[in-house]
Amino acid sequence: SIHPSIHPSTYIDIYAHTHTHTHTYIYIYIYIYIYIFKYREMLDSNKDSLKLEAMKRIVAMIARGKNASDLFPAVVKNVACKNIEVKKLVYVYLVRYAEEQQDLALLSISTFQRGLKDPNQLIRASALRVLSSIRVTIIVPIMMLAIKEAASDMSPYVRKTAAHAIPKLYSLDPEQKDQLIEVIEKLLADKTTLVAGSVVMAFEEVCPERIDLIHKNYRKLCNLLIDVEEWGQVVIINMLTRYARTQFLNPNINVNEDEDEDEEEKEKKPYVMDPDHRLLLRNTKPLLQSRNAAVVMAVAQLYFHLAPKAEVGVIAKALVRLLRSHSEVQFVVLQNVATMTIKRRGMFEPYLKSFYIRSTDPTQIKVLKLEVLTNLANETNISTILREFQTYIKSMDKDFVAATIQAIGRCATNIGEVRDTCLNGLVQLLSNRDELVVAESVVVIKKLLQMQPEKHSDIIKHMAKLTDNIQVPMARASILWLIGEYCEHVPKIAPDVLRKMAKSFTNEEDIVKLQIINLAAKLYLTNSKQTKLLTQYVLNLAKYDQNYDIRDRARFIRQLIVPTEKSGALSKYAKKLFLALKPAPVLESPFKDRDHFQLGSLSHLLNAKAGGYQELPDWPETAPDPSVRNVEVKESVRAVGTEEERKQERKSKKSKKPKSESESNSEEDEESESDSSPSESEESEAEVKKKKKVHLQRSNVSKHKHKVIAMTMSCPVFLTLQTISPSSALKNFELLHRITGEGLSVDYCFSRQPFSPDANMVAVQMQFTNNGAADTKNLHIEDVKLQSGMRVKEFPEIELLPAGETATAVLGIDFCDSTQAANFQLCTHAKKFFVSIQPPVGELMRPVFLTENEFKKEQGQLMGMNEIAEKLTLDAKCRNEHAIVQRVTAAANLSRVPPVPPPDHPVHRFAGRTVTSSSLVLVTVATKEEGAAQLTVNCEKMVIGTMLVKDILLALTQ
């Protein structure tokens, strides 16, 4: 990486020692000059044209995947540029790097707040996007206020951006959920198509369980669906699929009823489709013609899960059309088609030829098409499909050939008429030159012979002769199992096979050895005269084998089949154990039962529940009340208006006298409130009063907010007094393991949030998970045992924690600036568990803001015994500013002191106070050349200082 403070000549000298070609490092020199110094000069210029050109090039670099983070200080200075084009590009850059360079981004937060009031809608949206990209918990109130205002913005583009910001804020601070739900409810009422998809995505991320929010907007979403942008359509369709499964009855409820049922009884419970159910199916059907494959797939899964059986067939043609697309799209579509063909085979039968395999298809596509063809096979088309399979066996792709042989076996299992034909064809493959083809054929033949072994003794004899040639372990094991299982059909050949296997026993694979032992045991029980000595010989060899499974199997079988005085009662039942009739295997599709996952989802693709997956609800037994959707949707939160209306509004604003900032802003709030609400003549008196009350509260909030903005504008550093906080991810600790807790597991983390009931306590966030089958009740804390002076503020009792559910609670602990553990009992209605929480020393402090001069002044007063200094060598990945800040703030809850323009060897400073005694803690990391550095900690409490040095040293060097 290239540091702006290091001159290019330094890099040239380094490069010259490792590269002999002169022209190579000349090119490097030119690149470095253009990249760092030329761009910085252009960004520092007074000409907007140069700034614009520099920003265009920088954004183009980012689009190509280049790292432009070194230019952050130069770019962020232009955030207040008056040129709109430059400002747009600066915001694009900041969205990309705001999370990495949080400290510098925080210093410009007042500019972002001013951007939220910009006349240009793109600037307002970009400012909100940057603000929501700064992942610092302290600015959550500012973000929340910005989102609420943007949700009432005149521009639908800004409202859409507000919807995008909601999940970001929720992931940063889940405690804001209730307020965010209010904003989501407001945006769901928006009538513009630009907002619909984004707000539904926010709904899915924040509160998918609040199905009541969708009731009054259901019909509007169905009608808007055709005009929403493509990815919004996907999100809305997936959400409405789950909604419909909870609100409507199963349209196929009477399809599989017994035919013997009386006609009168059938008439008692006829199915009548809900008009809203029909509305959803009717409005999504045209989207099967969409050019976006994801939209087509979303509609297909909706029809598969919601439509009557007679109507599902319309999706087949659309899905077959997608098979002409890229291989990635084909893979996903074929995965879903393979699932559909298990239950709805008839809808794809007319398109059988579309699933024929081309030689140019990738292997995974070939295997999936093979799966679909196998699922579609029936008595009518099996001859055609088997002819295709004969061609596929000649392929050079061995994995595909193996899958084809398995498919032939499945067809033979499912369709009895062609079983003999398939079996004979597989037997012919036993003479194939390719060993893998022969091996796979043996495995499939073994499964088919289990169905009718008495008719195919000749095939078993033929396979017995292959033991000399086949070397694949699974195939050899399959042949041995087959001979042992049906040894009475080949009484002359089986002992000879055992003799050959005994000779090569020590050189065989473990899976083959186990089958040799099984074969010996079965022959001993059925033909002991010929095989007694051979069996003893094999058991003796197995007794000293290196694999303990084989040794154990040999001991077990010896005691079972060779009767001695010590033999137990089981030896009497040896024949019943070894020679019992075994059911024939059922060759099933790997896609069977996969439809319990919602089609088109990642979980369905992986056949495993992915993070964030929401289960597809079961159909209700009785239809919920349909009147909940009869609520008349009100006008959108703020009408967009025509261009003429906007011009008139601007003119009226200009004609007004200038007012103070707080007055004008509150007046704007009044205007927005009046625009968004219906006329008073249409409302009741109570509603008008309620509106006025809400408006009064809002104007007060607005005044308070603008007061904060005014302060930050006059002094940009002032805001960081409350907003700078560590950006590191919180570390989770295990308090109670699910095995120790008999199904209850507890994790905790130090949330680094102020504990509101008592500022002198450390907030410990605890997460309870009930992994058991029974509900957990009355979860609380008892018998708290603390060191002298320590205090605990217990969380309220959790009355019920259902099986499989998770609950959170916050515990406040005053550790008295000590790392001594807090011991207590975690109690449920049936059990008590002794647990303890021991804090890392870095969690015993809270961040505090100091300027550089204040830091140096306080450091000068904490010298001598209050100062601990250690030299260290930074880890290779920790030699840049961002990494140092991340690791120090991860080790200790400190805030960064805003840096001045860095010298040749930057110094990083951090400050905080202990939670209980408010003792100052100052940390300095001074970096030097080649990774050398010095760590200095100044603290009134020497014990804390010593422990903190060890933790930070470990963080910076590991």
PDB file of C-alpha atoms in Angstrom, residues 3 69 193 269 540 623 689:
ATOM      1  CA  HIS A   3       1.194   6.086   2.141  1.00  0.00           C
ATOM      2  CA  SER A  69      -8.605   4.776   0.836  1.00  0.00           C
ATOM      3  CA  THR A 193     -43.507   2.401  -6.979  1.00  0.00           C
ATOM      4  CA  LYS A 269     -67.120 -28.066   2.307  1.00  0.00           C
ATOM      5  CA  ASN A 540      -7.071 -64.389  12.999  1.00  0.00           C
ATOM      6  CA  ALA A 623     -59.532 -18.710   6.996  1.00  0.00           C
ATOM      7  CA  LYS A 689     -56.442  17.858  18.138  1.00  0.00           C
TER       8      LYS A 689
END
